[in-house]
């Protein structure tokens, strides 16, 4: 196996009590925390999983449905309150396959699912488990 490659840094900047703004190196921002208009950390995990499924399968679906096909991805999770964790997730990829021959549909979906199984980093991480570390650093916290 290859050694882990570093990924681009992400930053969360505190805006108030349990309210943060998350930023990446490409200039994207998302509001995280409690309150209206903010995603919870659990929401972000579900969005990451749904996005990974969508991005991983997109080429396979584009090849058959065309570059302008419409898709909606739903994601839900079974939350265990007493353990403060998710037990499972369910991702549903919704697209119109009426233009695909009945015999071809299972093949197309098999190829799309195979692409997800090969390429979805979030799915690989969740199914194989992950460790993490945390460090508290004592220094002035300005914009990163």
Coordinates of N, CA, C and O in Angstrom, one line a residue:
X1 N 0.8 -1.2 0.0 CA 0.0 0.0 0.0 C 0.8 1.3 0.0 O 1.9 1.3 0.6
X2 N 0.3 2.3 -0.7 CA 1.1 3.6 -0.7 C 0.8 4.3 0.6 O -0.2 4.2 1.2
X3 N 1.8 5.2 1.0 CA 1.6 6.0 2.2 C 0.5 7.0 1.9 O 0.3 7.4 0.8
X4 N -0.2 7.4 3.0 CA -1.3 8.4 2.8 C -0.8 9.7 2.2 O 0.3 10.1 2.5
X5 N -1.6 10.3 1.3 CA -1.2 11.6 0.7 C -1.9 12.7 1.5 O -3.1 12.5 1.8
X6 N -1.3 13.8 1.8 CA -2.0 14.9 2.5 C -3.1 15.4 1.6 O -2.9 15.5 0.4
X7 N -4.2 15.8 2.2 CA -5.3 16.4 1.4 C -5.2 17.9 1.7 O -4.7 18.4 2.7
X8 N -5.9 18.7 0.8 CA -5.9 20.2 1.1 C -6.5 20.5 2.4 O -7.5 19.8 2.9
X9 N -6.0 21.5 3.1 CA -6.5 21.9 4.4 C -7.8 22.6 4.3 O -8.2 23.3 3.3
X10 N -8.6 22.3 5.3 CA -9.9 23.0 5.5 C -9.8 23.7 6.8 O -9.1 23.3 7.7
X11 N -10.6 24.8 7.0 CA -10.6 25.6 8.2 C -12.0 25.9 8.6 O -12.8 26.2 7.8
X12 N -12.2 25.9 9.9 CA -13.4 26.4 10.5 C -13.1 27.6 11.3 O -12.2 27.5 12.2
X13 N -13.8 28.7 11.1 CA -13.6 29.9 11.9 C -14.8 30.2 12.8 O -15.9 30.2 12.2
X14 N -14.6 30.3 14.0 CA -15.7 30.6 15.0 C -16.3 31.9 14.7 O -15.6 32.9 14.6
X15 N -17.7 32.0 14.7 CA -18.4 33.2 14.5 C -19.3 33.6 15.7 O -19.7 34.7 15.8
X16 N -19.5 32.6 16.6 CA -20.3 32.8 17.7 C -20.5 31.5 18.4 O -19.8 30.5 18.1
X17 N -21.4 31.4 19.4 CA -21.6 30.2 20.2 C -22.1 29.1 19.3 O -23.2 29.3 18.6
X18 N -21.3 28.1 19.1 CA -21.7 26.9 18.2 C -22.0 27.3 16.8 O -22.8 26.7 16.2
X19 N -21.3 28.4 16.3 CA -21.5 28.8 14.9 C -20.1 29.1 14.3 O -19.3 29.8 14.9
X20 N -19.9 28.4 13.2 CA -18.6 28.5 12.5 C -18.9 28.7 11.0 O -20.0 28.4 10.5
X21 N -17.9 29.1 10.3 CA -17.8 29.1 8.8 C -16.7 28.2 8.4 O -15.6 28.4 8.9
X22 N -16.9 27.3 7.5 CA -15.9 26.4 7.0 C -15.5 26.9 5.7 O -16.3 27.3 4.8
X23 N -14.2 26.9 5.4 CA -13.6 27.3 4.2 C -12.6 26.3 3.6 O -11.9 25.7 4.4
X24 N -12.5 26.2 2.3 CA -11.5 25.4 1.7 C -10.5 26.3 0.9 O -10.8 27.5 0.8
X25 N -9.5 25.7 0.4 CA -8.5 26.5 -0.3 C -9.0 27.0 -1.7 O -8.3 27.8 -2.3
X26 N -10.1 26.5 -2.1 CA -10.7 26.9 -3.4 C -11.7 28.1 -3.3 O -12.3 28.5 -4.2
X27 N -11.8 28.6 -2.0 CA -12.7 29.7 -1.8 C -14.1 29.4 -1.5 O -14.9 30.3 -1.3
X28 N -14.5 28.1 -1.3 CA -15.9 27.7 -1.0 C -16.1 27.9 0.5 O -15.1 27.8 1.3
X29 N -17.3 28.3 0.9 CA -17.6 28.5 2.3 C -19.0 27.8 2.6 O -19.8 27.7 1.7
X30 N -19.1 27.3 3.8 CA -20.4 26.7 4.2 C -20.5 27.1 5.7 O -19.5 27.1 6.5
X31 N -21.7 27.4 6.1 CA -22.0 27.7 7.5 C -22.3 26.5 8.3 O -23.1 25.6 7.9
X32 N -21.6 26.3 9.4 CA -21.7 25.1 10.2 C -22.1 25.5 11.7 O -21.6 26.5 12.2
X33 N -23.0 24.7 12.3 CA -23.3 24.9 13.7 C -24.8 24.9 13.9 O -25.6 24.4 13.1
X34 N -25.2 25.5 15.0 CA -26.6 25.6 15.4 C -27.2 26.8 14.7 O -26.5 27.8 14.5
X35 N -28.5 26.8 14.4 CA -29.2 27.9 14.0 C -29.6 27.8 12.5 O -29.1 26.9 11.8
X36 N -30.5 28.7 12.1 CA -31.0 28.7 10.7 C -29.9 28.9 9.7 O -28.9 29.7 10.0
X37 N -30.0 28.3 8.6 CA -29.0 28.5 7.5 C -27.7 27.8 7.7 O -26.7 28.1 7.0
X38 N -27.6 26.9 8.7 CA -26.3 26.3 9.0 C -26.5 24.8 8.9 O -27.5 24.2 9.2
X39 N -25.4 24.1 8.4 CA -25.4 22.7 8.4 C -24.8 22.2 9.7 O -23.8 22.7 10.2
X40 N -25.3 21.1 10.2 CA -24.7 20.4 11.4 C -23.5 19.6 10.8 O -23.5 19.2 9.7
X41 N -22.6 19.2 11.7 CA -21.5 18.3 11.3 C -22.1 17.0 10.7 O -21.5 16.5 9.7
X42 N -23.2 16.5 11.3 CA -23.8 15.3 10.7 C -24.3 15.5 9.3 O -24.2 14.6 8.4
X43 N -24.9 16.7 9.1 CA -25.3 17.0 7.7 C -24.2 17.0 6.7 O -24.3 16.5 5.6
X44 N -23.1 17.6 7.2 CA -21.9 17.6 6.3 C -21.4 16.2 5.9 O -20.9 16.0 4.8
X45 N -21.4 15.3 6.9 CA -21.0 14.0 6.7 C -21.9 13.3 5.6 O -21.4 12.7 4.7
X46 N -23.2 13.5 5.8 CA -24.1 12.9 4.8 C -23.9 13.5 3.4 O -24.0 12.8 2.4
X47 N -23.7 14.8 3.4 CA -23.5 15.5 2.1 C -22.3 15.0 1.4 O -22.2 14.7 0.2
X48 N -21.2 14.8 2.2 CA -20.0 14.3 1.7 C -20.2 12.9 1.1 O -19.7 12.6 0.0
X49 N -20.9 12.0 1.8 CA -21.2 10.7 1.3 C -22.0 10.7 0.0 O -21.7 10.1 -1.0
X50 N -23.1 11.5 0.0 CA -23.9 11.6 -1.2 C -23.1 12.2 -2.4 O -23.2 11.7 -3.5
X51 N -22.3 13.3 -2.1 CA -21.5 13.9 -3.1 C -20.5 12.9 -3.7 O -20.3 12.9 -4.9
X52 N -19.9 12.1 -2.9 CA -18.9 11.1 -3.3 C -19.6 10.1 -4.2 O -19.0 9.7 -5.3
X53 N -20.8 9.6 -3.9 CA -21.5 8.7 -4.7 C -21.9 9.3 -6.1 O -21.7 8.7 -7.1
X54 N -22.3 10.6 -6.0 CA -22.7 11.3 -7.3 C -21.5 11.5 -8.2 O -21.5 11.2 -9.4
X55 N -20.4 12.0 -7.6 CA -19.2 12.3 -8.4 C -18.6 11.0 -9.0 O -18.1 11.0 -10.1
X56 N -18.6 10.0 -8.2 CA -18.0 8.7 -8.6 C -18.7 8.0 -9.7 O -18.1 7.4 -10.6
X57 N -20.1 8.1 -9.7 CA -20.9 7.5 -10.7 C -21.2 8.3 -11.9 O -21.7 7.9 -12.9
X58 N -20.9 9.6 -11.9 CA -21.3 10.6 -12.9 C -20.9 10.2 -14.3 O -21.7 10.2 -15.2
X59 N -19.6 9.9 -14.5 CA -19.1 9.6 -15.8 C -19.9 8.4 -16.4 O -20.3 8.4 -17.6
X60 N -20.1 7.3 -15.7 CA -20.8 6.2 -16.2 C -22.2 6.5 -16.6 O -22.7 6.1 -17.7
X61 N -22.9 7.4 -15.9 CA -24.3 7.8 -16.2 C -24.3 8.8 -17.4 O -25.1 8.7 -18.3
X62 N -23.3 9.7 -17.4 CA -23.2 10.6 -18.5 C -23.0 9.9 -19.8 O -23.6 10.2 -20.9
X63 N -22.1 8.8 -19.8 CA -21.9 8.0 -21.0 C -23.1 7.5 -21.6 O -23.2 7.4 -22.8
X64 N -24.1 7.2 -20.8 CA -25.4 6.6 -21.3 C -26.5 7.5 -21.4 O -27.3 7.5 -22.3
X65 N -26.6 8.5 -20.5 CA -27.8 9.4 -20.4 C -27.5 10.7 -21.0 O -28.4 11.5 -21.2
X66 N -26.2 11.1 -21.3 CA -25.9 12.4 -21.8 C -25.5 13.3 -20.8 O -25.8 13.2 -19.6
X67 N -24.7 14.4 -21.1 CA -24.2 15.3 -20.2 C -25.2 16.2 -19.4 O -24.9 16.7 -18.4
X68 N -26.4 16.3 -19.9 CA -27.4 17.1 -19.3 C -28.4 16.3 -18.5 O -29.5 16.9 -18.2
X69 N -28.1 15.1 -18.2 CA -29.2 14.3 -17.4 C -29.4 14.9 -16.0 O -28.5 15.5 -15.4
X70 N -30.6 14.8 -15.6 CA -31.0 15.3 -14.2 C -30.8 14.2 -13.2 O -31.1 13.0 -13.5
X71 N -30.3 14.6 -12.0 CA -30.2 13.6 -11.0 C -30.4 14.3 -9.6 O -30.0 15.5 -9.4
X72 N -31.0 13.6 -8.7 CA -31.2 14.0 -7.4 C -30.7 12.9 -6.5 O -31.0 11.7 -6.7
X73 N -29.9 13.3 -5.5 CA -29.4 12.3 -4.6 C -29.9 12.6 -3.2 O -29.7 13.7 -2.6
X74 N -30.6 11.6 -2.6 CA -31.1 11.7 -1.2 C -30.1 10.9 -0.3 O -29.6 9.9 -0.7
X75 N -30.0 11.4 0.9 CA -29.1 10.7 1.9 C -29.8 10.8 3.2 O -30.2 11.9 3.6
X76 N -29.8 9.7 4.0 CA -30.3 9.7 5.3 C -29.4 8.9 6.2 O -28.6 8.1 5.7
X77 N -29.5 9.0 7.5 CA -28.6 8.2 8.4 C -29.4 7.8 9.6 O -30.3 8.5 10.1
X78 N -29.1 6.6 10.1 CA -29.7 6.1 11.3 C -28.7 6.6 12.5 O -27.6 6.1 12.6
X79 N -29.2 7.5 13.3 CA -28.5 8.1 14.3 C -28.7 7.4 15.7 O -29.9 7.2 16.0
X80 N -27.7 7.1 16.4 CA -27.8 6.4 17.7 C -27.5 7.5 18.7 O -26.4 7.9 19.0
X81 N -28.6 8.1 19.3 CA -28.5 9.2 20.2 C -27.6 8.9 21.4 O -26.7 9.7 21.8
X82 N -27.8 7.8 22.1 CA -27.0 7.4 23.3 C -25.5 7.3 23.0 O -24.7 7.4 24.0
X83 N -25.1 7.0 21.8 CA -23.7 6.8 21.5 C -23.2 8.0 20.6 O -22.0 8.0 20.3
X84 N -24.1 9.0 20.3 CA -23.7 10.1 19.5 C -22.9 9.8 18.3 O -21.8 10.3 18.0
X85 N -23.5 8.9 17.5 CA -22.9 8.4 16.2 C -24.0 7.9 15.3 O -25.1 7.6 15.7
X86 N -23.6 7.7 14.0 CA -24.5 7.1 13.1 C -24.2 5.6 13.0 O -23.0 5.2 13.0
X87 N -25.2 4.8 12.9 CA -25.1 3.4 12.7 C -25.0 3.0 11.3 O -24.4 2.0 10.9
X88 N -25.7 3.8 10.4 CA -25.8 3.5 9.0 C -26.2 4.7 8.2 O -26.7 5.6 8.8
X89 N -26.0 4.6 6.9 CA -26.4 5.6 6.0 C -27.1 5.0 4.8 O -26.8 3.8 4.4
X90 N -28.0 5.7 4.2 CA -28.6 5.2 3.0 C -28.6 6.3 1.9 O -29.0 7.5 2.2
X91 N -28.0 6.0 0.8 CA -27.9 7.0 -0.3 C -28.8 6.5 -1.5 O -28.8 5.3 -1.8
X92 N -29.6 7.4 -2.0 CA -30.5 7.0 -3.1 C -30.2 8.0 -4.3 O -30.3 9.2 -4.1
X93 N -29.8 7.4 -5.4 CA -29.5 8.2 -6.6 C -30.7 8.1 -7.5 O -31.1 7.0 -8.0
X94 N -31.4 9.2 -7.8 CA -32.6 9.2 -8.6 C -32.3 9.9 -9.9 O -31.9 11.0 -10.0
X95 N -32.6 9.2 -11.0 CA -32.5 9.7 -12.4 C -33.5 9.0 -13.2 O -33.9 7.9 -12.9
X96 N -33.8 9.6 -14.4 CA -34.8 9.0 -15.3 C -34.1 8.0 -16.2 O -33.2 8.5 -17.0
X97 N -34.4 6.8 -16.1 CA -33.8 5.8 -17.0 C -34.7 5.3 -18.1 O -34.5 4.2 -18.7
X98 N -35.8 6.0 -18.3 CA -36.8 5.6 -19.3 C -36.2 5.5 -20.7 O -36.8 4.7 -21.5
X99 N -35.2 6.2 -21.0 CA -34.6 6.1 -22.3 C -33.6 5.0 -22.5 O -33.0 4.8 -23.5
X100 N -33.4 4.2 -21.4 CA -32.4 3.1 -21.4 C -33.2 1.8 -21.6 O -34.2 1.6 -20.8
X101 N -32.8 1.0 -22.5 CA -33.5 -0.3 -22.8 C -33.5 -1.1 -21.5 O -32.6 -1.1 -20.7
X102 N -34.6 -1.8 -21.3 CA -34.8 -2.6 -20.1 C -33.6 -3.6 -19.8 O -33.3 -3.8 -18.7
X103 N -33.1 -4.1 -20.9 CA -32.0 -5.1 -20.8 C -30.7 -4.4 -20.4 O -29.8 -5.0 -19.7
X104 N -30.6 -3.1 -20.8 CA -29.3 -2.4 -20.6 C -29.3 -1.8 -19.2 O -28.2 -1.5 -18.6
X105 N -30.5 -1.5 -18.6 CA -30.5 -0.8 -17.3 C -29.7 -1.5 -16.2 O -28.9 -0.8 -15.5
X106 N -29.8 -2.8 -16.0 CA -29.0 -3.4 -14.9 C -27.5 -3.3 -15.2 O -26.7 -3.1 -14.2
X107 N -27.1 -3.4 -16.4 CA -25.7 -3.2 -16.8 C -25.2 -1.8 -16.5 O -24.1 -1.7 -15.9
X108 N -26.0 -0.8 -16.8 CA -25.6 0.6 -16.6 C -25.5 0.8 -15.0 O -24.5 1.4 -14.6
X109 N -26.5 0.3 -14.3 CA -26.5 0.5 -12.8 C -25.3 -0.3 -12.2 O -24.7 0.2 -11.2
X110 N -25.0 -1.4 -12.7 CA -23.9 -2.2 -12.2 C -22.6 -1.4 -12.5 O -21.7 -1.4 -11.6
X111 N -22.4 -0.8 -13.6 CA -21.2 0.0 -13.9 C -21.1 1.2 -13.0 O -20.1 1.5 -12.5
X112 N -22.3 1.9 -12.8 CA -22.3 3.0 -12.0 C -22.0 2.7 -10.5 O -21.2 3.3 -9.8
X113 N -22.5 1.6 -10.1 CA -22.3 1.1 -8.7 C -20.8 0.7 -8.5 O -20.2 1.0 -7.5
X114 N -20.3 0.0 -9.6 CA -18.9 -0.4 -9.5 C -17.9 0.9 -9.5 O -16.9 0.8 -8.8
X115 N -18.3 1.9 -10.2 CA -17.5 3.2 -10.1 C -17.5 3.7 -8.7 O -16.5 4.2 -8.2
X116 N -18.7 3.7 -8.1 CA -18.8 4.2 -6.7 C -17.9 3.3 -5.8 O -17.1 3.8 -5.0
X117 N -18.0 2.0 -5.9 CA -17.2 1.1 -5.1 C -15.7 1.3 -5.3 O -15.0 1.2 -4.3
X118 N -15.3 1.7 -6.5 CA -13.9 1.9 -6.7 C -13.4 3.3 -6.3 O -12.2 3.4 -5.9
X119 N -14.2 4.3 -6.4 CA -13.8 5.7 -6.4 C -14.3 6.5 -5.3 O -13.8 7.7 -5.1
X120 N -15.2 6.1 -4.5 CA -15.8 6.9 -3.4 C -15.0 6.9 -2.2 O -15.1 6.0 -1.3
X121 N -14.1 7.9 -2.0 CA -13.2 8.0 -0.8 C -14.0 8.0 0.5 O -13.6 7.3 1.4
X122 N -15.1 8.7 0.5 CA -15.9 8.8 1.8 C -16.5 7.4 2.1 O -16.4 7.0 3.2
X123 N -17.0 6.7 1.1 CA -17.5 5.4 1.3 C -16.4 4.4 1.8 O -16.6 3.7 2.8
X124 N -15.3 4.5 1.2 CA -14.1 3.6 1.6 C -13.8 3.9 3.1 O -13.5 3.0 3.9
X125 N -13.8 5.2 3.4 CA -13.4 5.6 4.8 C -14.4 5.1 5.8 O -14.0 4.6 6.9
X126 N -15.7 5.3 5.5 CA -16.7 4.9 6.4 C -16.7 3.4 6.6 O -16.9 2.8 7.7
X127 N -16.6 2.6 5.5 CA -16.7 1.1 5.6 C -15.4 0.5 6.2 O -15.5 -0.5 6.8
X128 N -14.3 1.2 6.1 CA -13.1 0.6 6.6 C -12.6 1.2 7.9 O -11.7 0.7 8.5
X129 N -13.3 2.2 8.3 CA -13.0 2.8 9.6 C -11.8 3.8 9.5 O -11.0 3.8 8.5
X130 N -11.7 4.7 10.4 CA -10.7 5.7 10.3 C -10.3 6.1 11.7 O -11.1 6.1 12.7
X131 N -9.1 6.5 11.9 CA -8.6 7.1 13.2 C -8.4 8.6 13.0 O -8.2 9.0 11.8
X132 N -8.4 9.3 14.0 CA -8.0 10.7 13.9 C -7.4 11.2 15.2 O -7.5 10.6 16.2
X133 N -6.7 12.3 15.1 CA -6.0 12.9 16.3 C -6.5 14.3 16.4 O -7.1 14.9 15.5
X134 N -6.4 14.8 17.6 CA -6.8 16.2 17.9 C -5.7 16.9 18.7 O -5.1 16.2 19.5
X135 N -5.4 18.2 18.4 CA -4.4 18.9 19.1 C -4.9 20.3 19.4 O -5.5 20.9 18.6
X136 N -4.8 20.7 20.6 CA -5.1 22.1 21.0 C -3.8 22.9 20.9 O -2.8 22.5 21.6
X137 N -3.8 24.0 20.2 CA -2.6 24.8 20.0 C -2.9 26.2 20.7 O -3.9 26.8 20.4
X138 N -1.9 26.6 21.5 CA -2.0 27.9 22.2 C -1.3 29.0 21.4 O -0.1 29.1 21.5
X139 N -2.1 29.7 20.6 CA -1.6 30.9 19.8 C -2.8 31.7 19.4 O -3.9 31.2 19.4
X140 N -2.5 32.9 19.0 CA -3.6 33.8 18.5 C -4.3 33.1 17.3 O -3.6 32.6 16.4
X141 N -5.6 33.1 17.3 CA -6.4 32.5 16.2 C -7.0 33.6 15.3 O -8.0 34.1 15.6
X142 N -6.3 33.8 14.2 CA -6.8 34.8 13.3 C -7.3 34.1 12.0 O -7.4 32.8 12.0
X143 N -7.5 34.8 11.0 CA -7.9 34.1 9.7 C -6.7 33.2 9.2 O -5.6 33.6 9.2
X144 N -7.1 32.0 8.8 CA -6.1 31.1 8.3 C -5.7 31.4 6.9 O -6.4 31.9 6.1

